[in-house]
Short mmCIF file of C-alpha atoms and ligand atoms in Angstrom, two decimals:
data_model
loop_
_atom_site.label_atom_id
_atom_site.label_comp_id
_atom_site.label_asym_id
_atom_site.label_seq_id
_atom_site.Cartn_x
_atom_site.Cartn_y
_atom_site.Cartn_z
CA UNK Y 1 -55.65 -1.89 -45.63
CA UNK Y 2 -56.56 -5.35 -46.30
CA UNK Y 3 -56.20 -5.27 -49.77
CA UNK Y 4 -52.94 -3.75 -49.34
CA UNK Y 5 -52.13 -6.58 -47.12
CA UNK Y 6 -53.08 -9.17 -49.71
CA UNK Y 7 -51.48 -7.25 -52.54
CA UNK Y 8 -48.37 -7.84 -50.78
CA UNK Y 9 -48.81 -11.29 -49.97
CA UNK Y 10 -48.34 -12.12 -53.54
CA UNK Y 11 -46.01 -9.81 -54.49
CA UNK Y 12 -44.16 -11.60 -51.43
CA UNK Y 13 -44.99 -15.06 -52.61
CA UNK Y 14 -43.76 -14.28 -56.27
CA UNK Y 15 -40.54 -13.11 -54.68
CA UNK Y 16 -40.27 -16.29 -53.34
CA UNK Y 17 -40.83 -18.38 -56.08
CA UNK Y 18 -38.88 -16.70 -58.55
CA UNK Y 19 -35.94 -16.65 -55.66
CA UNK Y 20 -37.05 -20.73 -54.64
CA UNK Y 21 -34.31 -22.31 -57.27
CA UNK Y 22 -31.06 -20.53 -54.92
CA UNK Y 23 -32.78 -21.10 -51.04
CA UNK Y 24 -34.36 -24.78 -51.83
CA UNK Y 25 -31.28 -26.72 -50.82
CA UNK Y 26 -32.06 -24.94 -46.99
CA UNK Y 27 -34.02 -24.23 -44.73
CA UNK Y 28 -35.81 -20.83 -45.37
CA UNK Y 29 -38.49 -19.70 -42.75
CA UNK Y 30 -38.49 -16.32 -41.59
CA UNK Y 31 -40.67 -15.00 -38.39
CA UNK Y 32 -44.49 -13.98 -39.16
CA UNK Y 33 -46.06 -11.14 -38.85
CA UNK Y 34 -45.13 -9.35 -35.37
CA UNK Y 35 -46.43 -6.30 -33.62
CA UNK Y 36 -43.22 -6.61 -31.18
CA UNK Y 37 -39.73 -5.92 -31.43
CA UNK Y 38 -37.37 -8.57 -30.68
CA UNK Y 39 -36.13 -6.28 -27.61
CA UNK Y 40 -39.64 -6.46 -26.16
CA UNK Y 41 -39.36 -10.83 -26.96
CA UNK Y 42 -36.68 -10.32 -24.67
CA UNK Y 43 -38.40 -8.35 -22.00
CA UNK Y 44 -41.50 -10.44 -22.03
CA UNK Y 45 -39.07 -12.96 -21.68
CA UNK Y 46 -37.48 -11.72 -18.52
CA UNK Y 47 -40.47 -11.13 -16.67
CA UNK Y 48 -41.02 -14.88 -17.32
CA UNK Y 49 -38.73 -16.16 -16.68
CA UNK Y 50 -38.91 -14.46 -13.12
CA UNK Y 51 -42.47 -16.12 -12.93
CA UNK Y 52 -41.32 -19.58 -14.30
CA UNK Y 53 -38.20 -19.82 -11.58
CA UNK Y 54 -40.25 -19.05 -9.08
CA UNK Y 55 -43.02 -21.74 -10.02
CA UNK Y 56 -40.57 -23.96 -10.92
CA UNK Y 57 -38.15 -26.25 -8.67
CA UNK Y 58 -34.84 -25.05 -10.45
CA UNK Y 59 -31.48 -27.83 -10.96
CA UNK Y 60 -28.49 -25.92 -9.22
CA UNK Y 61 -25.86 -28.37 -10.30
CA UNK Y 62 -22.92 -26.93 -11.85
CA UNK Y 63 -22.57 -30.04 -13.66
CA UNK Y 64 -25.86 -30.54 -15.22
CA UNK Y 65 -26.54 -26.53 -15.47
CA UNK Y 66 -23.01 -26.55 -17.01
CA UNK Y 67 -23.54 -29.60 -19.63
CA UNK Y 68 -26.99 -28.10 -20.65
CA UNK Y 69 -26.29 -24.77 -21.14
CA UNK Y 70 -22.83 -25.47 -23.09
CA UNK Y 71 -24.74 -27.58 -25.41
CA UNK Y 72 -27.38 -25.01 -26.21
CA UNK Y 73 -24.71 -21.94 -26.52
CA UNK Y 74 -23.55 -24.09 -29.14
CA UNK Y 75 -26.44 -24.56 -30.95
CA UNK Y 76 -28.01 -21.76 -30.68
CA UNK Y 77 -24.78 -20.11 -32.48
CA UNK Y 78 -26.36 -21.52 -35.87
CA UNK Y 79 -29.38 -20.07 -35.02
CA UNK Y 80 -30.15 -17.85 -37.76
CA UNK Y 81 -32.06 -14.17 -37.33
CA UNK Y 82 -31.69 -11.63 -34.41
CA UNK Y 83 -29.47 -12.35 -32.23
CA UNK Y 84 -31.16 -13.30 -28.88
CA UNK Y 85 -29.22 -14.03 -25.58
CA UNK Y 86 -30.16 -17.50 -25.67
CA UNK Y 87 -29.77 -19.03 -22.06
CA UNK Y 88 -30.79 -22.78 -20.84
CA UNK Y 89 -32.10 -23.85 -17.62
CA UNK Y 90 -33.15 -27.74 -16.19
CA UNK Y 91 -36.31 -27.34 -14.11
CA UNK Y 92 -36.15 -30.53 -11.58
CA UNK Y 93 -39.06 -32.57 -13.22
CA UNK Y 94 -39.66 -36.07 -14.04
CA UNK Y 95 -42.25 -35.40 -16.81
CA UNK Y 96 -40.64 -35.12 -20.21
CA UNK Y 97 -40.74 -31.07 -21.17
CA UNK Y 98 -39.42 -28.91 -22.87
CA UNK Y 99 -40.47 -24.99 -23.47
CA UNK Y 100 -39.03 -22.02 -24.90
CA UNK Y 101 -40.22 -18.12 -23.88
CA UNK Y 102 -39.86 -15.55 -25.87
CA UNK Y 103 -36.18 -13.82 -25.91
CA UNK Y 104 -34.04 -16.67 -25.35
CA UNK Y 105 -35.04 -18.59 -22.25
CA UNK Y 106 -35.42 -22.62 -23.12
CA UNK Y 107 -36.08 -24.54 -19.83
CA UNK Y 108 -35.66 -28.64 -20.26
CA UNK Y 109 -36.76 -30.99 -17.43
CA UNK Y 110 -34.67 -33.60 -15.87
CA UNK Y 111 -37.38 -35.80 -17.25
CA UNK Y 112 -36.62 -35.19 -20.95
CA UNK Y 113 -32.72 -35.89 -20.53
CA UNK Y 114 -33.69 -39.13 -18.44
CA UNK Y 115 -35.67 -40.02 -21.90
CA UNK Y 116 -32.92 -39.04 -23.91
CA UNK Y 117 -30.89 -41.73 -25.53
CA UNK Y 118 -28.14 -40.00 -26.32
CA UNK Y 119 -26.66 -36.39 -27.04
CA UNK Y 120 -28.37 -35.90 -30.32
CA UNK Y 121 -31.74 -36.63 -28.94
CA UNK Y 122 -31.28 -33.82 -26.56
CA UNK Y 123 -29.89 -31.48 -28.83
CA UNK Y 124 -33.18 -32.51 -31.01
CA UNK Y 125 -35.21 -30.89 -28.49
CA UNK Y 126 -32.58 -27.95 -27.48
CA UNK Y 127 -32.75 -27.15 -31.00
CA UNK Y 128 -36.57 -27.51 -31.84
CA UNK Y 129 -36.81 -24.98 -29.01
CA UNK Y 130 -34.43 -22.63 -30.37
CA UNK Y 131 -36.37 -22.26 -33.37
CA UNK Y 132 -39.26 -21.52 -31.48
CA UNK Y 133 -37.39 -18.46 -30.21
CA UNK Y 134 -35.81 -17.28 -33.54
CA UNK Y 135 -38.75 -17.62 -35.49
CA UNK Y 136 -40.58 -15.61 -32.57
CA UNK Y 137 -43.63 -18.22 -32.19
CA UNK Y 138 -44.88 -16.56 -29.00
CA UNK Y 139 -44.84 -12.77 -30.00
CA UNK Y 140 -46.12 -13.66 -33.39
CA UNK Y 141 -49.37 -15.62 -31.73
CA UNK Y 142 -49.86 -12.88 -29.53
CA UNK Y 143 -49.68 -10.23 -32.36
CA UNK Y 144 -52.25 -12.21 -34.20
CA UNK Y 145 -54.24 -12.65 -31.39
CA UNK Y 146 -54.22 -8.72 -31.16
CA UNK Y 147 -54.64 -7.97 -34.68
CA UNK Y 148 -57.73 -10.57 -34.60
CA UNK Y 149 -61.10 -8.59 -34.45
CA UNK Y 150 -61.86 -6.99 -31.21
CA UNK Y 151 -58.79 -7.67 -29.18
CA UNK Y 152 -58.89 -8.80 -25.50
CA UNK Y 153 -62.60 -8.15 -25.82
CA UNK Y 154 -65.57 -9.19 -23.54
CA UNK Y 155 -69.01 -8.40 -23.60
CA UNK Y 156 -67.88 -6.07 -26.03
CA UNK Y 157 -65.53 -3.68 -23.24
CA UNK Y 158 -63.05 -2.83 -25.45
CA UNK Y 159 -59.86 -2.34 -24.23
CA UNK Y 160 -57.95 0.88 -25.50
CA UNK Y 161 -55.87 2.92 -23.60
CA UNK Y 162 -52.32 3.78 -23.30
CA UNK Y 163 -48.66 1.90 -22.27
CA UNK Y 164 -47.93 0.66 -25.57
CA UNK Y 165 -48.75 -3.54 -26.74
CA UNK Y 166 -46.42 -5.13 -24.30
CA UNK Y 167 -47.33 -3.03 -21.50
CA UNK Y 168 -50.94 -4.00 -21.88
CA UNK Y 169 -50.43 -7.29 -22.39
CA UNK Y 170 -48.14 -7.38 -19.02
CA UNK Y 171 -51.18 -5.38 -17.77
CA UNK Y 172 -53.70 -7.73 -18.29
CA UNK Y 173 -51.79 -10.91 -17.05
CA UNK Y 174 -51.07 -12.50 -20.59
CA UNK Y 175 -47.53 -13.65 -19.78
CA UNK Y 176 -45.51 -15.90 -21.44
CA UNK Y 177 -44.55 -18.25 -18.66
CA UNK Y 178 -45.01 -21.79 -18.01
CA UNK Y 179 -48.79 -22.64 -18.72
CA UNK Y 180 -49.51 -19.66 -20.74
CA UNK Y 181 -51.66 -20.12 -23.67
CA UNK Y 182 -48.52 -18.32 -25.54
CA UNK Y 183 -46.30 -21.29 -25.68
CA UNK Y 184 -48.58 -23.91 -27.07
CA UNK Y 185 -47.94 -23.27 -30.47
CA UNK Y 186 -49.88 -24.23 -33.61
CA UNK Y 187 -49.01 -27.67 -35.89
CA UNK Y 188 -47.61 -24.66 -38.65
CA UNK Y 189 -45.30 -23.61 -36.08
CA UNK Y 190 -44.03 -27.32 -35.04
CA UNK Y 191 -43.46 -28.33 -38.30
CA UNK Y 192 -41.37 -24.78 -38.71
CA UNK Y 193 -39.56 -25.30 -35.28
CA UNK Y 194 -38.94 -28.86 -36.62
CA UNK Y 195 -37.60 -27.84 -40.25
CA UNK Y 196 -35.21 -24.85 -38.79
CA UNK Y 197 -34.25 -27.27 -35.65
CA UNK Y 198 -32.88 -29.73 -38.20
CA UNK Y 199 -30.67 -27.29 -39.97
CA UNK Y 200 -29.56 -26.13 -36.75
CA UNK Y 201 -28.75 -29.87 -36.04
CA UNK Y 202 -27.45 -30.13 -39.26
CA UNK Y 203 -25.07 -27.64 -38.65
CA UNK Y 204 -24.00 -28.30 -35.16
CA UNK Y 205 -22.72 -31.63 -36.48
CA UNK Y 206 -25.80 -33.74 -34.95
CA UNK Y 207 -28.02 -36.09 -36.70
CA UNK Y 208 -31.53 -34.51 -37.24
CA UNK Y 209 -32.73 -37.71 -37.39
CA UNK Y 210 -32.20 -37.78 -33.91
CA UNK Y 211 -34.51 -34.94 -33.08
CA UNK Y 212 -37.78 -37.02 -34.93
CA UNK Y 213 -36.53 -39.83 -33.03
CA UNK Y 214 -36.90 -38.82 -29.86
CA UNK Y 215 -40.25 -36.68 -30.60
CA UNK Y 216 -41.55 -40.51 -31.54
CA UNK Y 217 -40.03 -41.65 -27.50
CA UNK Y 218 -43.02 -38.95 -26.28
CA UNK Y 219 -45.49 -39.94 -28.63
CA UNK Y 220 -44.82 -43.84 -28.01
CA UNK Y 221 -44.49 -43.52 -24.56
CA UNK Y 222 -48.11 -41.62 -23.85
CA UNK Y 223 -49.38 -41.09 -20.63
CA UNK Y 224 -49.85 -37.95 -18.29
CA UNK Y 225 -46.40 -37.34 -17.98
CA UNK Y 226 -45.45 -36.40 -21.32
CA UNK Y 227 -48.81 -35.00 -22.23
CA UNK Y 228 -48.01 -31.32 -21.11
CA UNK Y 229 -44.75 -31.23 -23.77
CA UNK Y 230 -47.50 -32.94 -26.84
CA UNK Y 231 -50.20 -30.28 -25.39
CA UNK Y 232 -47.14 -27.58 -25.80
CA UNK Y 233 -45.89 -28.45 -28.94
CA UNK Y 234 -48.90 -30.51 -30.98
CA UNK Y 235 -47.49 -33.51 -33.24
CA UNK Y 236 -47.79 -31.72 -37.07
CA UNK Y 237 -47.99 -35.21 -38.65
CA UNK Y 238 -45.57 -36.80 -40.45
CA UNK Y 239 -42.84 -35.88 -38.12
CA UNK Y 240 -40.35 -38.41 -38.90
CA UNK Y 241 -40.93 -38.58 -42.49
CA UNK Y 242 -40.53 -34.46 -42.85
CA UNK Y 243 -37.63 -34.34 -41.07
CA UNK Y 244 -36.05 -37.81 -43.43
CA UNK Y 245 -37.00 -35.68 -46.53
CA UNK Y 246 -35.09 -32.63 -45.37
CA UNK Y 247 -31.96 -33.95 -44.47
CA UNK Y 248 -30.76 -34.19 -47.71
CA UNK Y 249 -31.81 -30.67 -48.52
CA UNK Y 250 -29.39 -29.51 -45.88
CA UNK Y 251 -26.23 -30.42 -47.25
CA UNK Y 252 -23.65 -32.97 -48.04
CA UNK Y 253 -23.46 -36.52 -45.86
CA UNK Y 254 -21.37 -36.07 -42.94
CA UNK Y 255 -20.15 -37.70 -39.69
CA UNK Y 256 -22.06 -36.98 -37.22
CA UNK Y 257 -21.94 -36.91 -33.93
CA UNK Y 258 -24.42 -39.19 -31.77
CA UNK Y 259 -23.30 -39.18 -27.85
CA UNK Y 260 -20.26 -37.36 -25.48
CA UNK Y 261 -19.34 -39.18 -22.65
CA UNK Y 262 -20.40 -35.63 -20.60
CA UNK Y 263 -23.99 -36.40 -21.90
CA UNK Y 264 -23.99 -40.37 -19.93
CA UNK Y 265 -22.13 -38.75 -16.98
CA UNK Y 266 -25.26 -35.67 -16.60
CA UNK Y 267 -27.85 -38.51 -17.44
CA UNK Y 268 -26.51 -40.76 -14.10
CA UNK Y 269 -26.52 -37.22 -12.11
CA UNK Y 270 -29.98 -36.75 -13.27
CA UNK Y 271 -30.56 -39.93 -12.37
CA UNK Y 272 -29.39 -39.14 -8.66
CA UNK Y 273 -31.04 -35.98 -8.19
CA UNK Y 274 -33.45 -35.69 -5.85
CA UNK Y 275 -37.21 -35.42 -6.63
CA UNK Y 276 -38.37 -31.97 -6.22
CA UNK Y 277 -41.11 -31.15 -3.48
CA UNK Y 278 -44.29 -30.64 -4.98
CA UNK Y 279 -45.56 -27.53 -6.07
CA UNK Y 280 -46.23 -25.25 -9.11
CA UNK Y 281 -48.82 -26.52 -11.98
CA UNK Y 282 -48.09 -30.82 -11.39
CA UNK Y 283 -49.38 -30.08 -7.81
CA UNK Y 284 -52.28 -28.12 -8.73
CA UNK Y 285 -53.47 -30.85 -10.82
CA UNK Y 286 -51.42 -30.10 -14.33
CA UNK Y 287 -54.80 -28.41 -15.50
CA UNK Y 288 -54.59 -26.33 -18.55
CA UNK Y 289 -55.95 -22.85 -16.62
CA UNK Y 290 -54.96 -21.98 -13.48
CA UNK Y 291 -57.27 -20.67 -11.03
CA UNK Y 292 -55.91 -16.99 -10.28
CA UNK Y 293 -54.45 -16.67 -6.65
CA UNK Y 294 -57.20 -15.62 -4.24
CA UNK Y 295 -57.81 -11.85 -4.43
CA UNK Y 296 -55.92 -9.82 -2.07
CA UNK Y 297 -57.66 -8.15 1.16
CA UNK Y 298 -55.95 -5.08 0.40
CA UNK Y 299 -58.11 -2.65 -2.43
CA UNK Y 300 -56.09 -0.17 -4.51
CA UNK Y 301 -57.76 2.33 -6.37
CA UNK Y 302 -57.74 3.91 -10.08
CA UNK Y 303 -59.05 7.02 -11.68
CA UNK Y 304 -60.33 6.23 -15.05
CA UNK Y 305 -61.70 9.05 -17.44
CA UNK Y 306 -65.57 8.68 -16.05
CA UNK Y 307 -65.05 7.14 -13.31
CA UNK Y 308 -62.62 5.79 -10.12
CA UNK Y 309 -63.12 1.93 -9.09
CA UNK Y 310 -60.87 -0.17 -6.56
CA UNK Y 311 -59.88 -3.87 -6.92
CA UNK Y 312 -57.90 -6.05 -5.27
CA UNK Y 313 -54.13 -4.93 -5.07
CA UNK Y 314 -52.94 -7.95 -6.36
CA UNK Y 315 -54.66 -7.69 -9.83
CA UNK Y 316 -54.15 -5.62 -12.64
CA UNK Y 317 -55.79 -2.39 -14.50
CA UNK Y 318 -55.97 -1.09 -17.92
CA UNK Y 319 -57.35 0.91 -20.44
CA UNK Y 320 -57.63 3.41 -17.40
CA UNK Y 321 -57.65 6.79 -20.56
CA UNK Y 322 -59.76 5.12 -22.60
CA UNK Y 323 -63.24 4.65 -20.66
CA UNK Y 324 -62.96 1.20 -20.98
CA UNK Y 325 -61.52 -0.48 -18.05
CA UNK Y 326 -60.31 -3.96 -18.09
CA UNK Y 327 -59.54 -5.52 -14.02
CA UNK Y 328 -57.99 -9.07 -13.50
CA UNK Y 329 -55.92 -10.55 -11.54
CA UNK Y 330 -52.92 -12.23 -13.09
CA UNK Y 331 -54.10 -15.34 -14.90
CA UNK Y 332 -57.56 -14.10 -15.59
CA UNK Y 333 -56.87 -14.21 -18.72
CA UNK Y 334 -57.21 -17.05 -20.97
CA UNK Y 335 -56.99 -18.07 -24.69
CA UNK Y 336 -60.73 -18.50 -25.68
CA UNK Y 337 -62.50 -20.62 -27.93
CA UNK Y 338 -62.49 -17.69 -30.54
CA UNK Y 339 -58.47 -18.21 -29.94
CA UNK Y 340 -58.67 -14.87 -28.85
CA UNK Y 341 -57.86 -13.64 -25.25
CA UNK Y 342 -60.51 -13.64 -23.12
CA UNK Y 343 -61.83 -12.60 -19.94
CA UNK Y 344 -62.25 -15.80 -17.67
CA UNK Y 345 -61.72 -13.72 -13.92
CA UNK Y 346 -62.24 -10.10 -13.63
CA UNK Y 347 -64.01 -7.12 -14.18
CA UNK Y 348 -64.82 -5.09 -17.59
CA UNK Y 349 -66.14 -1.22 -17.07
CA UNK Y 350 -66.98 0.57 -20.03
CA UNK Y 351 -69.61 3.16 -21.67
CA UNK Y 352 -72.66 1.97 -24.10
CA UNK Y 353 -74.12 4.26 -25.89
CA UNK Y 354 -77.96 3.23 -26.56
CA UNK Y 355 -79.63 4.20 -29.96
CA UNK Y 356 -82.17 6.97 -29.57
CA UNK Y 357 -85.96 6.30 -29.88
CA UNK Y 358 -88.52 8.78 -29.87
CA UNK Y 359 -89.92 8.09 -26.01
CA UNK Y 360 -87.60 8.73 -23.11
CA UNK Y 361 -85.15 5.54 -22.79
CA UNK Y 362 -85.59 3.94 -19.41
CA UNK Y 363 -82.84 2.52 -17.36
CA UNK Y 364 -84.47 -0.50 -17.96
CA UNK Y 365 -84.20 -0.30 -21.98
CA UNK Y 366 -81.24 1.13 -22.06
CA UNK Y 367 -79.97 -1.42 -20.12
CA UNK Y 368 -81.57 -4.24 -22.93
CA UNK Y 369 -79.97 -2.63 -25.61
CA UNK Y 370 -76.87 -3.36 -24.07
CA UNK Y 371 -77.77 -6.97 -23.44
CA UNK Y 372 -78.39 -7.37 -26.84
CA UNK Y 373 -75.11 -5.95 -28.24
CA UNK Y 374 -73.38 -8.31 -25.91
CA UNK Y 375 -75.27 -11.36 -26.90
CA UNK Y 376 -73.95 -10.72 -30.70
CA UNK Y 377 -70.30 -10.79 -29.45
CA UNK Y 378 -71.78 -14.09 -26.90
CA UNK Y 379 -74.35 -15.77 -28.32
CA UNK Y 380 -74.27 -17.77 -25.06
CA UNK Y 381 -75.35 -14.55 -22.93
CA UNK Y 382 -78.86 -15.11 -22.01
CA UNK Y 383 -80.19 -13.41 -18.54
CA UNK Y 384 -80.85 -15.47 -15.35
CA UNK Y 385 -84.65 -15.85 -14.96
CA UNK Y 386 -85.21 -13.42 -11.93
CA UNK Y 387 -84.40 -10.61 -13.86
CA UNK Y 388 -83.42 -7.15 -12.84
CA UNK Y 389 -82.86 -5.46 -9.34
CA UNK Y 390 -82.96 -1.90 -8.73
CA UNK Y 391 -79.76 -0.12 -6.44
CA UNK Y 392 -78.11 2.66 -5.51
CA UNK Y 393 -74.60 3.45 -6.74
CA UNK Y 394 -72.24 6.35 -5.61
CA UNK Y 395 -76.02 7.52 -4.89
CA UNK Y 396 -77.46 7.40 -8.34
CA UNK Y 397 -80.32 5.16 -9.76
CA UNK Y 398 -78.84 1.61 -11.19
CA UNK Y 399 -79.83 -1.33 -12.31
CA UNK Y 400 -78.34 -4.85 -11.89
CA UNK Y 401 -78.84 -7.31 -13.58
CA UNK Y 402 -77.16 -11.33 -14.05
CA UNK Y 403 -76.73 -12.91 -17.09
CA UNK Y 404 -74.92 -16.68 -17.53
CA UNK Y 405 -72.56 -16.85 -21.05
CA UNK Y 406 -69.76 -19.38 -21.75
CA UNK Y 407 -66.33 -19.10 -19.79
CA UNK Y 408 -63.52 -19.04 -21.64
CA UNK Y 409 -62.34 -21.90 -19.01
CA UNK Y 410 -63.38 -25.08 -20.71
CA UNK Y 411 -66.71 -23.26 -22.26
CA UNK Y 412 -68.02 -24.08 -18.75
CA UNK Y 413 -70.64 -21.99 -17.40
CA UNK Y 414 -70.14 -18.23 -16.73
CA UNK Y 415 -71.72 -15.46 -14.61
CA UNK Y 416 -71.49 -12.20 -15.76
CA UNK Y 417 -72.77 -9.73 -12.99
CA UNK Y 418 -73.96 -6.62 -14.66
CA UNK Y 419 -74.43 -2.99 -13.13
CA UNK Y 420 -76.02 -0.51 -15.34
CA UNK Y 421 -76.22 3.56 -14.72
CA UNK Y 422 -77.01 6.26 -16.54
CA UNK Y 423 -73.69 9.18 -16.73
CA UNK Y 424 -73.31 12.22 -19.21
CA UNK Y 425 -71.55 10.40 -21.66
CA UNK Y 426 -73.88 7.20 -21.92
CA UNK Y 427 -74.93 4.34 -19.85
CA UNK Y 428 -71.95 3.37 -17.79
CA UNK Y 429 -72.00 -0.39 -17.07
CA UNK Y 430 -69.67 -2.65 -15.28
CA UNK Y 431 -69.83 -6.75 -16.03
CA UNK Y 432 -68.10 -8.29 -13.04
CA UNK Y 433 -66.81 -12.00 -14.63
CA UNK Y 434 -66.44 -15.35 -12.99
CA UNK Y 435 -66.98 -19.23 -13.76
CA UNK Y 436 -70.32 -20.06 -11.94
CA UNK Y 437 -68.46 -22.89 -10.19
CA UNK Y 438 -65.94 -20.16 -8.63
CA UNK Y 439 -68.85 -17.46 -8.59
CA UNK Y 440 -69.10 -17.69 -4.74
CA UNK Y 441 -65.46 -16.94 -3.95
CA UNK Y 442 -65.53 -13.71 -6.55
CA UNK Y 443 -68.88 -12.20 -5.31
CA UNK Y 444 -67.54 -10.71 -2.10
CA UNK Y 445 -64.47 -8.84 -4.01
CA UNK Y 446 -66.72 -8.13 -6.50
CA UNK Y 447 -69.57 -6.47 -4.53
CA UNK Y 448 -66.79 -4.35 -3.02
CA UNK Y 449 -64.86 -3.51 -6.17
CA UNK Y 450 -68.95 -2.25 -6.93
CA UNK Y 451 -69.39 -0.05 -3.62
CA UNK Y 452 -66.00 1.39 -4.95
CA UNK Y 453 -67.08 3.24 -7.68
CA UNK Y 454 -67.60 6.86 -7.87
CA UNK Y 455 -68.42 9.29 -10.50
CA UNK Y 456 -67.45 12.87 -10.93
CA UNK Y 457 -69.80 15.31 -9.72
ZN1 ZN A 1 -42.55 -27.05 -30.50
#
């Protein structure tokens, strides 16, 4: 399959040499490898954007709402590929942002036109955005991150089961919403979003100088309040200078346009808006992860093939067919340092299978043998010096046992509470999943998500 893969790559590569001489004068970039179709971009898309408006203190002005979105309609006509509904929104902010979800949702704070020096400048970042969006950036990071080895695993749970890729990933709280680790995208994909925003400048009539320009404003001007749109959408280098190269590829010299007296008129309405309350991720400190909401009071149960387990009705299941279950409430989450998705909050309940010896395995060994399979997928796993407590669960023998790893949160410290049992088809185990400094407002929900569980007799 790989070699296939690879095979391909150059016969791909060749293609595009031989075919360089005719596509050199433009921009040619075409969306990477995707496990999604751009109709499930756009439903992503639409469930966050439901998520962002509510986290987000909207602009209802017709005038600025108006101006914003008339620009973008017109850019986004020389987008090139599928055909998504592009749509624009101003989220009331002062900091200077900018973000694109998959589908065709671009949100722009009030901050980023208040930087804006003219028209061009905020087309610049209108259009960088659009390319995110027709070159897919978000789906294609998430298909990687999928296609990367052992997906959305933890303490090697793997999750299988059923609902196709974007139901899972809806399932386990990887959205594409403000914050998510989907919309930072890679210095590859800036530089792309830069080259295709150009043409699109180029073709709208604007300068794409204009767009570099105002990427320099954020850099220049530092400080926390433009550091969530650099943390978004890393500097590739050599902005200005890429962008100067290109615009000669892009066609003849041509007048274009810098300002519209609409754009000064929105920029003195910005001006007068005013300031939001606070709330959504500025009031909870601008942090990269959000803490999850608190669990919910209110359990809801699932039947999974070996087993039934109940959770908090505000988080989420899956993998219910498979064996391998996968609980966490939304946020839980996160993009790990193996730029995979990890586990941060939540629960993982799967089956090990130990390796036969001669003697009768023990709880107790079988139990080890699972500790040591995890430690090769966490190398930080090590146990917590008291070792290993005996209980009952759903009235059989088990074994509990805690062992500190790495979070995926920062590479802080981790708990992993573990629950071994012996069942027909293996040794069932459950690894309940926490940062240590949050341990003590997870170990309530988690001892009753344990009591929960019940096997088939
Ligand atoms: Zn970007």
């Amino acid at each position: 399959m790989r070699r296939t893969r690879t095979v391909l790559a150059g016969v791909m590569t060749f293609l595009l040499c031989i075919t360089a001489p005719v596509l050199e004068a433009r921009v040619d970039i075409k969306p990477g490898f995707n496990t999604f179709s751009p109709q499930q971009d756009i439903e992503l898309g639409q469930q966050a954007a439901q998520q962002v408006e509510k986290q987000f203190p909207m602009v209802n002005d017709p005038q600025i709402n108006g101006y914003v979105s008339r620009l973008g309609k017109r850019l986004a006509g020389y987008a090139p590929g599928y055909k998504f509904p592009y749509q624009f929104d101003v989220v009331n902010q002062k900091q200077i942002n900018a973000f694109a979800i998959p589908g065709g949702h671009i949100y722009v704070h009030t901050g980023t036109i208040a930087a804006a020096a003219n028209e061009a400048q905020l087309a610049g970042v209108l259009s960088h955005e659009i390319a995110h969006i027709a070159l897919r950036h978000s789906t294609n990071q998430a298909s990687k991150a999928m296609l990367a080895q052992a997906p959305i695993q933890i303490l090697g749970g793997v999750l299988g089961g059923s609902g196709g890729l974007a139901g899972q990933l809806a399932q386990l709280g990887i959205a594409f919403g403000a914050n998510s680790v989907f919309l930072k995208f890679s210095r590859t994909a800036e530089r792309q979003a830069d080259e295709l925003g150009a043409q699109i400048m180029y073709d709208a009539g604007y300068d794409p100088r204009a767009m570099a320009q105002f990427f320099e404003i954020i850099q220049k001007q530092g400080g926390s309040g433009t550091l969530e749109f650099l943390s978004d959408h890393p500097n590739p280098g050599n902005r200005i200078q890429n962008v100067n190269q290109l615009v000669p590829k892009l066609g003849p010299g041509r007048n274009f346009t810098n300002n519209s007296p609409d754009f000064e008129q929105v920029k003195r309405r910005v001006g007068g808006l005013p300031p939001a309350p606070a709330r959504g991720p500025q009031a909870q400190g601008g942090g990269q992860v959000q803490q999850p909401p608190a669990p919910s009071r209110n359990m809801r149960g699932i039947n999974a093939n070996f087993f039934s387990i109940a959770f908090p009705d505000n988080w989420q299941a899956a993998g219910q067919d498979s064996g391998a279950v996968t609980i966490v409430p939304p946020g839980g989450v996160v993009q790990g340092a193996r730029n995979v998705p990890e586990i941060a909050y939540g629960a993982v309940a799967s089956i090990f299978e130990p390796q036969e010896t001669r003697r009768r395995l023990t709880l107790q060994d079988a139990t080890n043998q699972l500790l040591a399979q995890l430690q090769q997928s966490n190398p930080h796993l090590h146990l917590v010096s008291n070792g290993s407590r005996r209980l009952r669960l759903d009235g059989q023998d088990a074994l509990s046992v805690m062992a500190m790893g790495q979070s995926a949160v920062d590479g802080e410290a981790e708990l992993n509470w573990i629950v071994t049992t012996f069942r027909p088809e293996g040794l069932w185990y459950v690894a309940f999943i926490a940062p240590e400094h949050d341990w003590n407002q997870y170990e309530r929900v988690f001892e009753r998500m344990l009591q929960s569980v019940r096997f088939p007799r």
